[in-house]
One Martini backbone bead per residue (centre of mass of N, CA, C, O) as a GRO file, in nm:
protein
  209
    1UNK     BB    1   0.980  -1.096  -2.408
    2UNK     BB    2   0.829  -0.952  -2.467
    3UNK     BB    3   0.606  -1.094  -2.532
    4UNK     BB    4   0.559  -1.242  -2.326
    5UNK     BB    5   0.440  -0.930  -2.220
    6UNK     BB    6   0.237  -0.933  -2.266
    7UNK     BB    7   0.165  -1.134  -2.321
    8UNK     BB    8   0.091  -1.167  -1.943
    9UNK     BB    9   0.075  -0.895  -1.839
   10UNK     BB   10   0.402  -0.855  -1.762
   11UNK     BB   11   0.695  -0.819  -1.711
   12UNK     BB   12   1.056  -0.802  -1.818
   13UNK     BB   13   1.176  -0.875  -1.574
   14UNK     BB   14   0.912  -1.105  -1.496
   15UNK     BB   15   1.043  -1.303  -1.744
   16UNK     BB   16   1.373  -1.359  -1.637
   17UNK     BB   17   1.229  -1.494  -1.392
   18UNK     BB   18   1.177  -1.740  -1.555
   19UNK     BB   19   1.366  -1.816  -1.706
   20UNK     BB   20   1.723  -1.689  -1.509
   21UNK     BB   21   1.550  -1.861  -1.175
   22UNK     BB   22   1.628  -2.152  -1.083
   23UNK     BB   23   1.441  -2.064  -0.819
   24UNK     BB   24   1.196  -2.024  -0.829
   25UNK     BB   25   1.067  -1.710  -0.693
   26UNK     BB   26   0.924  -1.676  -0.973
   27UNK     BB   27   0.643  -1.789  -1.067
   28UNK     BB   28   0.467  -1.958  -1.347
   29UNK     BB   29   0.094  -1.943  -1.400
   30UNK     BB   30  -0.014  -2.213  -1.591
   31UNK     BB   31  -0.244  -1.999  -1.737
   32UNK     BB   32  -0.007  -1.883  -1.849
   33UNK     BB   33   0.164  -2.180  -1.946
   34UNK     BB   34   0.012  -2.226  -2.157
   35UNK     BB   35   0.012  -1.929  -2.323
   36UNK     BB   36   0.270  -1.956  -2.453
   37UNK     BB   37   0.257  -2.277  -2.544
   38UNK     BB   38   0.048  -2.200  -2.792
   39UNK     BB   39   0.187  -1.906  -2.914
   40UNK     BB   40   0.447  -2.139  -2.955
   41UNK     BB   41   0.419  -2.433  -3.072
   42UNK     BB   42   0.446  -2.603  -2.815
   43UNK     BB   43   0.517  -2.922  -2.652
   44UNK     BB   44   0.510  -2.880  -2.452
   45UNK     BB   45   0.408  -2.875  -2.068
   46UNK     BB   46   0.309  -2.685  -1.848
   47UNK     BB   47   0.318  -2.823  -1.576
   48UNK     BB   48   0.653  -2.843  -1.619
   49UNK     BB   49   0.668  -2.488  -1.652
   50UNK     BB   50   0.505  -2.426  -1.394
   51UNK     BB   51   0.612  -2.705  -1.176
   52UNK     BB   52   0.715  -2.940  -1.271
   53UNK     BB   53   0.510  -3.179  -1.443
   54UNK     BB   54   0.596  -3.393  -1.526
   55UNK     BB   55   0.672  -3.421  -1.892
   56UNK     BB   56   0.811  -3.188  -2.110
   57UNK     BB   57   0.644  -3.331  -2.381
   58UNK     BB   58   0.414  -3.409  -2.497
   59UNK     BB   59   0.194  -3.588  -2.642
   60UNK     BB   60  -0.014  -3.761  -2.883
   61UNK     BB   61  -0.312  -3.836  -2.713
   62UNK     BB   62  -0.377  -3.602  -2.536
   63UNK     BB   63  -0.596  -3.573  -2.356
   64UNK     BB   64  -0.911  -3.348  -2.278
   65UNK     BB   65  -1.083  -3.306  -2.061
   66UNK     BB   66  -1.498  -3.210  -1.961
   67UNK     BB   67  -1.489  -3.027  -1.723
   68UNK     BB   68  -1.839  -2.899  -1.629
   69UNK     BB   69  -1.787  -2.902  -1.302
   70UNK     BB   70  -1.535  -2.639  -1.406
   71UNK     BB   71  -1.332  -2.408  -1.360
   72UNK     BB   72  -1.106  -2.140  -1.392
   73UNK     BB   73  -0.858  -2.003  -1.226
   74UNK     BB   74  -0.731  -1.769  -1.210
   75UNK     BB   75  -0.459  -1.537  -1.258
   76UNK     BB   76  -0.137  -1.548  -1.182
   77UNK     BB   77   0.088  -1.283  -1.125
   78UNK     BB   78   0.281  -1.367  -0.939
   79UNK     BB   79   0.508  -1.348  -0.668
   80UNK     BB   80   0.483  -1.151  -0.353
   81UNK     BB   81   0.576  -1.125  -0.068
   82UNK     BB   82   0.575  -1.172   0.216
   83UNK     BB   83   0.602  -0.967   0.533
   84UNK     BB   84   0.644  -0.764   0.798
   85UNK     BB   85   0.554  -0.462   0.962
   86UNK     BB   86   0.843  -0.323   0.963
   87UNK     BB   87   0.887  -0.346   0.652
   88UNK     BB   88   0.652  -0.218   0.524
   89UNK     BB   89   0.774   0.088   0.667
   90UNK     BB   90   0.975   0.056   0.433
   91UNK     BB   91   0.831   0.051   0.135
   92UNK     BB   92   0.844   0.401   0.022
   93UNK     BB   93   1.124   0.316  -0.123
   94UNK     BB   94   1.025   0.105  -0.309
   95UNK     BB   95   1.177  -0.216  -0.314
   96UNK     BB   96   1.234  -0.489  -0.487
   97UNK     BB   97   1.114  -0.766  -0.500
   98UNK     BB   98   1.324  -0.917  -0.625
   99UNK     BB   99   1.583  -0.850  -0.342
  100UNK     BB  100   1.360  -0.970  -0.152
  101UNK     BB  101   1.537  -1.202   0.167
  102UNK     BB  102   1.358  -1.213   0.385
  103UNK     BB  103   1.101  -1.365   0.324
  104UNK     BB  104   0.857  -1.560   0.444
  105UNK     BB  105   0.703  -1.559   0.186
  106UNK     BB  106   0.559  -1.662  -0.178
  107UNK     BB  107   0.270  -1.541  -0.301
  108UNK     BB  108   0.020  -1.575  -0.460
  109UNK     BB  109  -0.159  -1.361  -0.718
  110UNK     BB  110  -0.478  -1.302  -0.829
  111UNK     BB  111  -0.383  -0.958  -0.929
  112UNK     BB  112  -0.348  -0.718  -1.046
  113UNK     BB  113  -0.015  -0.597  -1.029
  114UNK     BB  114   0.275  -0.459  -0.909
  115UNK     BB  115   0.602  -0.536  -0.867
  116UNK     BB  116   0.585  -0.450  -0.536
  117UNK     BB  117   0.373  -0.550  -0.450
  118UNK     BB  118   0.285  -0.781  -0.094
  119UNK     BB  119   0.223  -0.919   0.202
  120UNK     BB  120   0.038  -0.915   0.526
  121UNK     BB  121  -0.083  -1.064   0.879
  122UNK     BB  122  -0.284  -0.986   1.007
  123UNK     BB  123  -0.370  -0.828   1.372
  124UNK     BB  124  -0.625  -0.838   1.501
  125UNK     BB  125  -0.973  -0.655   1.536
  126UNK     BB  126  -0.992  -0.416   1.387
  127UNK     BB  127  -1.133  -0.608   1.098
  128UNK     BB  128  -1.343  -0.715   1.226
  129UNK     BB  129  -1.616  -0.762   1.156
  130UNK     BB  130  -1.963  -0.810   1.154
  131UNK     BB  131  -2.206  -1.017   1.147
  132UNK     BB  132  -2.283  -1.029   0.764
  133UNK     BB  133  -2.048  -0.893   0.693
  134UNK     BB  134  -1.908  -0.891   0.355
  135UNK     BB  135  -1.587  -0.746   0.499
  136UNK     BB  136  -1.303  -0.929   0.631
  137UNK     BB  137  -1.013  -0.922   0.864
  138UNK     BB  138  -0.906  -1.222   1.044
  139UNK     BB  139  -0.686  -1.283   1.222
  140UNK     BB  140  -0.440  -1.422   0.972
  141UNK     BB  141  -0.475  -1.321   0.747
  142UNK     BB  142  -0.398  -1.200   0.360
  143UNK     BB  143  -0.301  -0.979   0.215
  144UNK     BB  144  -0.252  -0.696  -0.073
  145UNK     BB  145   0.008  -0.431  -0.143
  146UNK     BB  146  -0.011  -0.173  -0.350
  147UNK     BB  147   0.199   0.092  -0.300
  148UNK     BB  148   0.091   0.217  -0.633
  149UNK     BB  149  -0.138   0.301  -0.441
  150UNK     BB  150  -0.243   0.580  -0.291
  151UNK     BB  151  -0.484   0.676  -0.445
  152UNK     BB  152  -0.734   0.647  -0.326
  153UNK     BB  153  -1.076   0.619  -0.185
  154UNK     BB  154  -1.392   0.567  -0.017
  155UNK     BB  155  -1.348   0.275   0.106
  156UNK     BB  156  -1.112   0.188   0.114
  157UNK     BB  157  -0.820  -0.042   0.158
  158UNK     BB  158  -0.560   0.054   0.399
  159UNK     BB  159  -0.212   0.130   0.416
  160UNK     BB  160  -0.106   0.344   0.720
  161UNK     BB  161   0.133   0.556   0.849
  162UNK     BB  162   0.186   0.675   1.144
  163UNK     BB  163   0.330   0.920   1.241
  164UNK     BB  164   0.338   0.992   1.541
  165UNK     BB  165   0.418   0.707   1.599
  166UNK     BB  166   0.572   0.483   1.369
  167UNK     BB  167   0.269   0.305   1.241
  168UNK     BB  168   0.153   0.000   1.106
  169UNK     BB  169  -0.165   0.022   0.915
  170UNK     BB  170  -0.571  -0.153   0.879
  171UNK     BB  171  -0.735  -0.016   0.676
  172UNK     BB  172  -0.965   0.233   0.627
  173UNK     BB  173  -0.999   0.517   0.408
  174UNK     BB  174  -1.164   0.825   0.473
  175UNK     BB  175  -1.347   1.090   0.263
  176UNK     BB  176  -1.515   1.414   0.387
  177UNK     BB  177  -1.521   1.695   0.322
  178UNK     BB  178  -1.177   1.697   0.328
  179UNK     BB  179  -1.165   1.424   0.553
  180UNK     BB  180  -0.911   1.270   0.698
  181UNK     BB  181  -0.922   0.857   0.776
  182UNK     BB  182  -0.988   0.574   1.014
  183UNK     BB  183  -1.156   0.291   0.961
  184UNK     BB  184  -1.223   0.041   1.099
  185UNK     BB  185  -1.461  -0.272   1.129
  186UNK     BB  186  -1.456  -0.282   1.399
  187UNK     BB  187  -1.690  -0.135   1.659
  188UNK     BB  188  -1.468  -0.139   1.925
  189UNK     BB  189  -1.253   0.053   1.712
  190UNK     BB  190  -1.125   0.393   1.715
  191UNK     BB  191  -1.099   0.628   1.507
  192UNK     BB  192  -0.759   0.737   1.343
  193UNK     BB  193  -0.683   1.093   1.293
  194UNK     BB  194  -0.455   1.097   1.253
  195UNK     BB  195  -0.165   1.122   1.072
  196UNK     BB  196  -0.054   1.002   0.766
  197UNK     BB  197   0.057   0.759   0.511
  198UNK     BB  198   0.039   0.591   0.304
  199UNK     BB  199   0.148   0.280   0.131
  200UNK     BB  200  -0.140   0.146  -0.008
  201UNK     BB  201  -0.350  -0.093  -0.168
  202UNK     BB  202  -0.565  -0.302  -0.103
  203UNK     BB  203  -0.645  -0.586  -0.313
  204UNK     BB  204  -0.663  -0.880  -0.125
  205UNK     BB  205  -0.765  -1.150  -0.028
  206UNK     BB  206  -0.622  -1.475   0.220
  207UNK     BB  207  -0.660  -1.802   0.294
  208UNK     BB  208  -0.632  -2.031   0.444
  209UNK     BB  209  -0.773  -2.375   0.448
   0.00000   0.00000   0.00000
């Protein structure tokens, strides 16, 4: 188990969830399945190990096609729960994702993240940037939030709890000359300057489509 965790750059509990959870709440990505099969010199099919596709064992005459117009996708680092904004507000208590029972769905996160990471569906248009902006977060897209990253730098996208209103919000963290505030990307919305607590840093977004 320790060797697999090191090989795939994941935690031991994640590896345990891969192989000991019959419901596959946390599944193995195809990339990690290929690493495991190659490292242990098995004839187990990576597709079968990751997704239950095809036969369990590779046949002797399997040939991997050379598709020069494609390249490997991102290394999916395990699934994270999509939770509600109310649940996100309680994430300061460091709920472990393997114990989550009320997730709307489990989503593949393509970047390295802690075991506490969760996903949120963006609501409203405060983080919809003006046309032509490099990064925008329209209503309905999903963001991945890592609660172990609570020390953002100026310009990071964060999820924060407004202490006076006990409300969770998604904004750009600003810190200039000791002054801290939360800045929306949409210029029609006002910056938030009331006291807040960082719940986590946004690692990236994903959109259905």
